[in-house]
Coordinates of C-alpha atoms in Angstrom, one line a residue:
M23 CA -32.7 -69.5 123.9
K24 CA -30.4 -66.9 122.3
W25 CA -32.4 -67.2 119.1
F26 CA -35.5 -65.7 120.8
W27 CA -33.6 -63.1 122.9
P28 CA -33.8 -59.7 121.2
K29 CA -30.6 -57.8 120.7
S30 CA -32.0 -54.3 121.3
L31 CA -32.7 -52.8 124.7
V32 CA -36.3 -52.1 123.8
G33 CA -36.9 -55.6 122.6
Q34 CA -35.5 -57.1 125.7
L35 CA -37.6 -54.8 127.9
L36 CA -40.8 -55.7 126.0
L37 CA -40.0 -59.4 126.1
I38 CA -39.4 -59.3 129.9
V39 CA -42.6 -57.4 130.5
A40 CA -44.5 -59.8 128.3
L41 CA -43.1 -62.8 130.1
M42 CA -43.9 -61.2 133.5
L43 CA -47.4 -60.5 132.4
L44 CA -47.8 -64.0 131.1
L45 CA -46.6 -65.4 134.4
A46 CA -48.9 -63.1 136.4
Q47 CA -51.8 -64.1 134.2
G48 CA -50.9 -67.7 134.7
V49 CA -51.0 -67.3 138.5
N50 CA -54.2 -65.3 138.2
S51 CA -55.8 -67.9 136.0
F52 CA -54.8 -70.7 138.4
L53 CA -56.4 -68.8 141.3
L54 CA -59.5 -67.9 139.4
Y55 CA -59.8 -71.5 138.2
R56 CA -59.6 -72.8 141.8
G57 CA -62.1 -70.1 142.9
A58 CA -64.5 -71.1 140.1
K59 CA -64.2 -74.8 141.2
N60 CA -64.9 -73.8 144.8
Q61 CA -67.8 -71.7 143.6
N62 CA -69.3 -74.5 141.7
L63 CA -69.1 -76.7 144.8
V64 CA -70.7 -74.0 146.9
E65 CA -73.5 -73.5 144.4
A66 CA -74.2 -77.3 144.3
S67 CA -74.1 -77.6 148.1
T68 CA -76.4 -74.5 148.4
S69 CA -78.9 -76.2 146.1
A70 CA -78.7 -79.4 148.1
V71 CA -79.4 -77.5 151.4
A72 CA -82.3 -75.7 149.8
R73 CA -83.8 -79.0 148.6
I74 CA -83.4 -80.5 152.1
V75 CA -85.1 -77.5 153.7
F76 CA -87.9 -77.5 151.1
G77 CA -88.6 -81.3 151.6
L78 CA -88.5 -81.2 155.4
D79 CA -90.8 -78.2 155.3
R80 CA -93.4 -80.0 153.2
Q81 CA -93.1 -83.1 155.3
A82 CA -93.6 -81.1 158.5
N83 CA -96.7 -79.4 157.2
D84 CA -98.0 -82.6 155.6
R85 CA -98.4 -80.9 152.2
P86 CA -98.8 -83.1 149.2
M87 CA -96.7 -82.8 146.0
P88 CA -98.3 -80.2 143.7
H89 CA -99.5 -80.9 140.2
G90 CA -96.7 -82.2 138.0
G91 CA -94.9 -83.6 141.0
D92 CA -93.2 -86.4 139.1
I93 CA -91.6 -83.9 136.7
R94 CA -90.5 -81.7 139.6
A95 CA -89.2 -84.7 141.4
R96 CA -87.1 -85.8 138.4
R97 CA -85.8 -82.3 138.1
W98 CA -85.2 -81.5 141.8
G99 CA -84.6 -84.9 143.1
R100 CA -86.3 -86.8 146.0
L101 CA -84.8 -86.8 149.5
K102 CA -83.4 -90.1 150.5
Y103 CA -84.3 -91.2 154.1
S104 CA -82.2 -94.0 155.5
P105 CA -80.8 -95.3 158.8
E106 CA -77.3 -94.9 157.5
S107 CA -75.5 -91.8 156.1
A108 CA -75.0 -91.6 152.3
V109 CA -71.5 -90.2 153.1
T110 CA -69.6 -93.3 154.3
D111 CA -66.4 -93.2 156.3
D112 CA -64.2 -94.1 153.3
M113 CA -65.3 -90.9 151.5
R114 CA -63.3 -87.7 151.8
R115 CA -65.3 -85.2 153.7
M116 CA -65.4 -81.4 153.1
P117 CA -65.3 -79.6 156.5
E118 CA -65.7 -76.1 154.9
L119 CA -68.9 -77.1 153.1
E120 CA -70.2 -78.9 156.2
A121 CA -69.7 -75.7 158.2
R122 CA -71.6 -73.6 155.6
A123 CA -74.4 -76.1 155.4
G124 CA -74.7 -76.3 159.2
Q125 CA -74.8 -72.5 159.4
A126 CA -77.5 -72.3 156.7
F127 CA -79.7 -74.9 158.4
A128 CA -79.3 -73.1 161.7
N129 CA -80.4 -69.8 160.1
M130 CA -83.6 -71.5 158.9
G131 CA -84.3 -73.0 162.3
I132 CA -83.5 -76.6 161.4
G133 CA -81.2 -78.5 163.7
F134 CA -79.3 -81.6 162.8
S135 CA -77.1 -83.7 165.1
D136 CA -74.6 -84.4 162.4
I137 CA -73.9 -83.1 158.9
R138 CA -71.7 -84.8 156.3
V139 CA -70.6 -83.4 152.9
T140 CA -68.5 -85.0 150.3
F141 CA -67.7 -84.8 146.5
I142 CA -67.7 -87.8 144.2
D143 CA -67.3 -88.1 140.5
D144 CA -70.3 -90.3 140.0
V145 CA -73.2 -91.3 142.3
T146 CA -73.8 -94.8 143.5
S147 CA -76.9 -96.7 142.5
D148 CA -78.6 -96.1 145.8
L149 CA -78.7 -92.4 145.1
N150 CA -80.5 -92.8 141.7
G151 CA -83.5 -90.5 141.7
H152 CA -82.1 -88.5 144.6
M153 CA -80.1 -86.0 142.6
I154 CA -80.5 -82.3 141.8
G155 CA -79.8 -81.0 138.4
A156 CA -78.6 -84.2 136.8
N157 CA -81.5 -84.3 134.4
R158 CA -81.4 -80.6 133.5
R159 CA -80.7 -81.4 129.8
D160 CA -83.9 -83.5 129.5
W161 CA -85.9 -80.8 131.2
R162 CA -84.6 -78.2 128.8
D163 CA -85.4 -80.5 125.9
N164 CA -89.1 -80.6 127.0
P165 CA -91.2 -79.3 124.1
I166 CA -93.0 -76.8 126.4
N167 CA -89.7 -75.3 127.7
R168 CA -88.2 -75.2 124.2
S169 CA -91.3 -73.5 123.0
M170 CA -90.7 -70.7 125.5
G171 CA -87.4 -70.0 123.8
D172 CA -85.0 -71.5 126.4
R173 CA -82.4 -73.0 124.1
R174 CA -79.3 -72.6 126.2
T175 CA -77.2 -75.7 126.5
P176 CA -76.5 -76.6 130.2
S177 CA -72.9 -77.1 131.3
E178 CA -71.4 -80.6 131.6
V179 CA -71.7 -82.4 134.9
T180 CA -68.2 -82.9 136.5
G181 CA -69.3 -84.6 139.7
F182 CA -71.8 -84.5 142.6
V183 CA -71.9 -82.9 146.1
I184 CA -73.6 -85.2 148.6
I185 CA -75.1 -83.7 151.7
S186 CA -76.3 -86.1 154.4
A187 CA -77.8 -84.7 157.6
Q188 CA -78.9 -86.7 160.7
Q189 CA -82.2 -85.8 162.3
A190 CA -83.0 -86.0 166.0
N191 CA -84.6 -89.5 165.6
G192 CA -81.3 -90.8 164.2
Q193 CA -82.6 -91.0 160.6
W194 CA -80.4 -89.6 157.8
V195 CA -81.8 -87.4 155.1
S196 CA -79.5 -87.2 152.0
I197 CA -79.5 -85.6 148.6
A198 CA -76.9 -85.4 145.7
S199 CA -76.4 -82.1 143.8
A200 CA -74.8 -82.0 140.3
V201 CA -71.7 -79.8 140.0
R202 CA -71.5 -78.3 136.6
E203 CA -68.4 -77.0 134.8
R204 CA -68.5 -73.3 133.9
T205 CA -64.8 -73.0 132.9
P206 CA -65.5 -72.2 129.1
L207 CA -66.9 -68.9 130.1
L208 CA -64.0 -68.4 132.5
V209 CA -61.5 -69.2 129.7
R210 CA -63.1 -66.7 127.4
T211 CA -63.0 -64.1 130.2
L212 CA -59.3 -64.8 130.9
L213 CA -58.4 -64.6 127.2
F214 CA -60.2 -61.3 126.9
Q215 CA -58.6 -60.0 130.1
T216 CA -55.1 -61.1 128.9
I217 CA -55.5 -59.5 125.5
T218 CA -56.8 -56.3 127.1
I219 CA -53.9 -56.1 129.6
Y220 CA -51.3 -56.7 126.8
L221 CA -52.8 -54.0 124.7
L222 CA -53.0 -51.5 127.5
L223 CA -49.4 -52.1 128.7
L224 CA -47.4 -53.2 125.7
I225 CA -48.6 -50.6 123.2
P226 CA -47.5 -47.7 125.5
L227 CA -44.3 -49.6 126.3
I228 CA -43.6 -49.9 122.5
L229 CA -44.1 -46.2 122.0
L230 CA -42.0 -45.4 125.1
G231 CA -39.3 -47.7 123.8
R232 CA -39.2 -46.0 120.5
Y233 CA -39.1 -42.6 122.3
I234 CA -36.0 -43.9 124.2
S235 CA -34.3 -46.0 121.5
S236 CA -34.5 -43.5 118.6
P237 CA -32.1 -40.9 120.2
L238 CA -29.8 -43.8 121.4
K239 CA -29.7 -45.2 117.8
S240 CA -28.7 -41.7 116.6
L241 CA -26.1 -41.4 119.3
T242 CA -24.7 -44.9 118.3
A243 CA -24.5 -43.9 114.7
K244 CA -22.8 -40.6 115.5
A245 CA -20.3 -42.4 117.7
Q246 CA -19.5 -45.1 115.1
G247 CA -19.1 -42.5 112.4
F248 CA -17.2 -40.0 114.5
R249 CA -14.4 -38.3 112.5
P250 CA -12.0 -35.8 114.1
G251 CA -12.8 -32.3 113.0
E252 CA -16.5 -32.7 112.9
T253 CA -18.2 -29.7 114.7
E254 CA -21.9 -30.6 114.1
E255 CA -23.5 -31.5 117.4
L256 CA -26.1 -34.2 117.9
P257 CA -29.6 -32.7 118.7
E258 CA -30.6 -33.4 122.3
Q259 CA -33.8 -35.4 122.3
G260 CA -35.6 -38.1 124.2
P261 CA -36.1 -38.4 128.0
P262 CA -34.0 -36.4 130.4
D263 CA -31.4 -39.2 131.0
T264 CA -30.9 -39.6 127.3
R265 CA -30.6 -35.9 126.7
E266 CA -27.9 -35.7 129.4
L267 CA -26.1 -38.6 127.7
I268 CA -26.2 -36.8 124.3
R269 CA -25.1 -33.5 125.9
A270 CA -22.1 -35.3 127.5
F271 CA -21.2 -36.9 124.1
N272 CA -21.3 -33.5 122.4
I273 CA -19.0 -32.0 125.1
M274 CA -16.7 -35.0 124.8
S275 CA -16.5 -34.6 121.0
A276 CA -15.7 -30.9 121.4
R277 CA -12.9 -31.7 123.8
V278 CA -11.5 -34.4 121.5
N279 CA -11.5 -32.0 118.6
D280 CA -9.8 -29.4 120.7
M281 CA -7.1 -31.8 121.8
L282 CA -6.5 -33.0 118.2
N283 CA -6.2 -29.3 117.1
E284 CA -3.6 -28.7 119.7
K285 CA -1.8 -31.9 118.7
D286 CA -1.8 -30.8 115.0
V287 CA -0.3 -27.4 116.0
M288 CA 2.3 -29.1 118.1
L289 CA 3.2 -31.6 115.3
G290 CA 3.4 -28.8 112.8
A291 CA 5.8 -27.0 115.0
I292 CA 7.9 -30.1 115.7
G293 CA 8.0 -30.9 112.0
H294 CA 9.1 -27.4 111.1
D295 CA 11.7 -27.2 114.0
L296 CA 13.2 -30.6 113.0
R297 CA 13.2 -30.3 109.3
T298 CA 14.9 -26.9 109.3
P299 CA 18.1 -28.2 111.0
L300 CA 18.0 -31.4 109.0
A301 CA 18.0 -29.3 105.8
A302 CA 20.9 -27.2 107.0
L303 CA 22.8 -30.4 108.0
R304 CA 22.2 -31.8 104.6
V305 CA 23.8 -28.8 103.0
R306 CA 26.8 -29.0 105.3
V307 CA 27.2 -32.7 104.6
E308 CA 27.6 -32.0 101.0
S309 CA 31.0 -30.4 101.8
V310 CA 32.4 -33.6 103.3
E311 CA 35.3 -34.8 101.1
D312 CA 35.2 -38.5 101.8
D313 CA 32.6 -39.9 99.4
G314 CA 31.8 -43.0 101.5
E315 CA 31.4 -41.0 104.7
R316 CA 29.3 -38.4 102.9
E317 CA 26.9 -41.1 101.5
R318 CA 26.5 -42.6 105.0
M319 CA 25.7 -39.2 106.5
I320 CA 23.2 -38.4 103.8
A321 CA 21.5 -41.8 104.2
G322 CA 21.2 -41.2 108.0
I323 CA 19.6 -37.8 107.4
E324 CA 17.2 -39.3 104.9
D325 CA 16.3 -42.1 107.4
I326 CA 15.5 -39.4 110.0
D327 CA 13.5 -37.4 107.5
H328 CA 11.5 -40.5 106.4
M329 CA 10.9 -41.5 110.1
L330 CA 9.7 -38.0 110.8
D331 CA 7.4 -38.1 107.8
D332 CA 5.9 -41.5 108.9
I333 CA 5.4 -40.3 112.5
L334 CA 3.6 -37.1 111.3
S335 CA 1.5 -39.0 108.8
L336 CA 0.4 -41.5 111.5
A337 CA -0.4 -38.8 114.0
R338 CA -2.4 -36.8 111.5
L339 CA -4.3 -39.8 110.1
G340 CA -8.1 -39.2 110.2
R341 CA -7.8 -35.5 109.9
S342 CA -6.8 -35.4 106.3
G343 CA -8.4 -32.8 104.1
E344 CA -8.5 -35.1 101.1
Q345 CA -12.0 -36.1 100.1
A346 CA -12.8 -39.8 99.3
D347 CA -13.3 -40.4 95.6
R348 CA -14.2 -43.5 93.6
V349 CA -10.8 -44.7 92.2
D350 CA -9.9 -47.4 89.7
I351 CA -7.8 -49.7 91.8
R352 CA -6.3 -51.4 88.8
S353 CA -4.9 -48.1 87.5
L354 CA -3.7 -47.1 91.0
I355 CA -1.7 -50.4 91.4
E356 CA -0.2 -50.1 87.9
T357 CA 1.1 -46.6 88.7
I358 CA 2.7 -47.8 92.0
V359 CA 4.2 -50.8 90.2
D360 CA 5.8 -48.5 87.6
E361 CA 7.3 -46.4 90.3
F362 CA 9.1 -49.5 91.8
T363 CA 10.1 -51.0 88.5
D364 CA 11.6 -47.7 87.4
L365 CA 13.9 -47.9 90.5
G366 CA 15.0 -51.4 89.4
H367 CA 12.9 -53.5 91.8
E368 CA 11.2 -56.7 90.7
V369 CA 7.4 -56.1 91.2
R370 CA 4.9 -58.1 89.2
Y371 CA 1.2 -57.4 88.9
Q372 CA -1.4 -59.9 87.8
R373 CA -3.7 -57.6 85.9
G374 CA -7.4 -58.6 86.5
E375 CA -10.8 -57.1 86.0
K376 CA -11.4 -53.4 86.6
Q377 CA -12.4 -52.7 90.2
S378 CA -13.2 -49.4 91.8
A379 CA -13.5 -48.3 95.5
L380 CA -14.4 -45.1 97.4
I381 CA -11.0 -44.2 98.9
R382 CA -8.6 -41.3 99.6
E383 CA -6.1 -42.1 96.9
T384 CA -3.1 -40.5 98.5
L385 CA -3.4 -42.5 101.7
I386 CA -4.1 -45.8 100.0
R387 CA -1.2 -45.2 97.7
R388 CA 1.0 -44.8 100.7
A389 CA -0.3 -48.0 102.4
L390 CA 0.4 -50.0 99.2
R391 CA 3.9 -48.5 98.9
N392 CA 4.6 -49.6 102.4
L393 CA 3.4 -53.2 101.8
I394 CA 5.3 -53.5 98.5
G395 CA 8.4 -51.9 100.1
N396 CA 8.4 -54.5 102.9
A397 CA 8.0 -57.3 100.3
I398 CA 11.0 -56.1 98.4
L399 CA 13.0 -55.5 101.5
Y400 CA 12.6 -59.0 103.0
G401 CA 11.7 -61.0 99.9
K402 CA 13.6 -59.2 97.1
A403 CA 10.5 -59.2 94.9
A404 CA 6.7 -58.6 95.2
D405 CA 3.8 -60.3 93.4
I406 CA 0.5 -58.3 93.4
S407 CA -3.0 -59.7 92.8
V408 CA -6.5 -58.5 93.4
E409 CA -9.5 -60.6 94.6
K410 CA -13.1 -59.6 95.3
S411 CA -15.3 -61.3 97.9
G412 CA -18.7 -59.8 98.4
D413 CA -18.4 -56.2 99.2
K414 CA -14.7 -56.5 100.1
L415 CA -11.7 -56.0 97.7
M416 CA -8.5 -57.8 98.7
I417 CA -5.2 -56.6 97.4
H418 CA -2.6 -59.3 98.0
V419 CA 1.2 -58.5 98.1
D420 CA 3.2 -61.8 98.2
D421 CA 7.0 -62.2 98.7
N422 CA 9.4 -65.0 98.9
G423 CA 11.1 -64.0 102.1
P424 CA 11.5 -65.9 105.4
G425 CA 8.0 -65.1 106.6
I426 CA 7.1 -64.3 110.2
P427 CA 6.5 -66.8 113.0
D428 CA 2.7 -67.1 113.6
G429 CA 3.0 -65.9 117.2
E430 CA 4.8 -62.7 116.2
I431 CA 2.5 -61.6 113.3
E432 CA 0.3 -59.3 115.4
A433 CA 3.3 -57.7 117.1
M434 CA 4.5 -56.5 113.7
F435 CA 1.8 -53.9 113.7
E436 CA 3.1 -52.3 116.8
P437 CA 5.0 -49.0 116.2
F438 CA 8.8 -49.5 115.7
S439 CA 8.5 -53.3 115.5
R440 CA 10.4 -55.0 112.8
G441 CA 11.0 -58.5 111.6
E442 CA 14.7 -58.4 112.6
T443 CA 16.5 -56.4 115.2
S444 CA 19.0 -54.3 113.2
R445 CA 18.1 -50.8 112.1
N446 CA 20.8 -50.1 109.5
R447 CA 20.2 -48.8 106.0
A448 CA 20.5 -52.2 104.4
T449 CA 17.8 -54.0 106.4
G450 CA 15.1 -51.7 107.5
G451 CA 13.4 -48.4 108.0
S452 CA 11.6 -46.8 110.9
G453 CA 9.3 -49.8 111.8
L454 CA 6.2 -47.7 111.2
G455 CA 5.3 -49.0 107.7
L456 CA 2.8 -51.7 108.8
T457 CA 1.5 -49.6 111.6
L458 CA 0.7 -46.7 109.2
A459 CA -0.7 -49.1 106.5
R460 CA -3.1 -50.7 109.0
A461 CA -4.2 -47.3 110.4
I462 CA -4.9 -46.1 106.8
A463 CA -6.8 -49.3 106.0
R464 CA -9.0 -49.2 109.1
D465 CA -9.7 -45.5 108.5
H466 CA -11.3 -46.7 105.3
G467 CA -13.3 -49.4 107.1
G468 CA -10.8 -52.2 106.0
D469 CA -7.8 -53.8 107.5
I470 CA -4.3 -55.3 106.9
L471 CA -3.8 -59.0 107.3
L472 CA -0.6 -61.0 107.3
N473 CA -0.4 -64.7 106.6
N474 CA 2.5 -67.1 105.9
R475 CA 2.3 -68.8 102.5
Q476 CA 2.4 -72.5 102.3
N477 CA 5.3 -72.5 99.8
G478 CA 7.3 -70.0 101.8
G479 CA 7.1 -66.2 102.0
L480 CA 4.5 -63.8 103.4
R481 CA 1.2 -62.6 102.1
A482 CA 0.1 -59.1 103.1
T483 CA -3.5 -58.3 102.3
L484 CA -5.1 -54.9 102.1
L485 CA -8.9 -55.1 102.6
L486 CA -11.0 -52.3 101.2
S487 CA -14.8 -51.9 100.9
V488 CA -16.1 -51.5 97.3
R489 CA -19.4 -49.8 98.4

């Protein structure tokens, strides 16, 4: 069922309307079919009543059958006179048709003591020759009638209505009337009606759906591609409700940008106010005579400075003024590897094919530095490899460290979370490295993944789009 269910609002609306129209047409068709069936029965019974009245009138006036009476009799049927009714007790009677026949006879001044009407699929042998309309095909195939241009094919006979009326002397007069099927014409009418209704309703609904969905698609694309600092407003279009939604989105975007601007001003002030005393403290620390104490104090100041730098970078992410450029990833990795090897760290890079991606180089460089720095910190060495899968470029950073329990991997991306609890110079930094790296990756439409390796150690993967 999910395969046939549209994903869009307009598609769902059109499908529901189409199904409701189909259901309504089904009910309508059923009612019309039943009405047509009843109409066929009424027409057959009316013909039978007319034949009985015609026959009794000729009998009462003692008028002979006109010229061609045998042909007329075969076509119109002879009345059957018998002491017993042709409608026996085991047949299902039709009270509605009996009432209509009785009213018709009364209107013509003919009174019967009893009237019985039934419907049967096929007449019994005793009614052969006492039928109306059963030989209509033979009559139409008559050369004289065909020469007059009447080439219509009569409908199929689906049964017979039998009317049996009891006269005052107790004798029953009976006649059978053929019921012909006219549903082919009904089916064509219903098909034409259904197609017309669908065209009259669904085409305007499709146009209305496009009128509604087009602004919503633009709004969705604007929301998905929202970047802090954008001042261009989305044009208000569509019906009033949609226009109000777009207006609210534009107002919200303006408020978000105002809040981010205020945040940047505040962060700039914090960074300036904190770095100034840190610089002064660094100058004063240089005068400490104890070399060991001086180094520890300098290291503490550097840790604070690095933490402040990470916090400011994370807070300002997404509002960088750097434009995205297509960068050779292989050259970028080689440059970072050289930086670490120059500092005496063991970093290996498996050089592969040249790959490029549309990135902001400074941010991606920082994300890779954080991943490699973690690998060196916990695994003493880092192995870097690049793999391409579809439109995704995966930069793997492997280490030989203790890894991370599977249940704690996602928690490592939380700010200030670290693989072990101490925060001294020897074992860790601010706990913002993975948080910042993932934020940078997602800002580029990618992500950071952590997985424990089968042979021990951890693999950190930076996913980037190569489009």
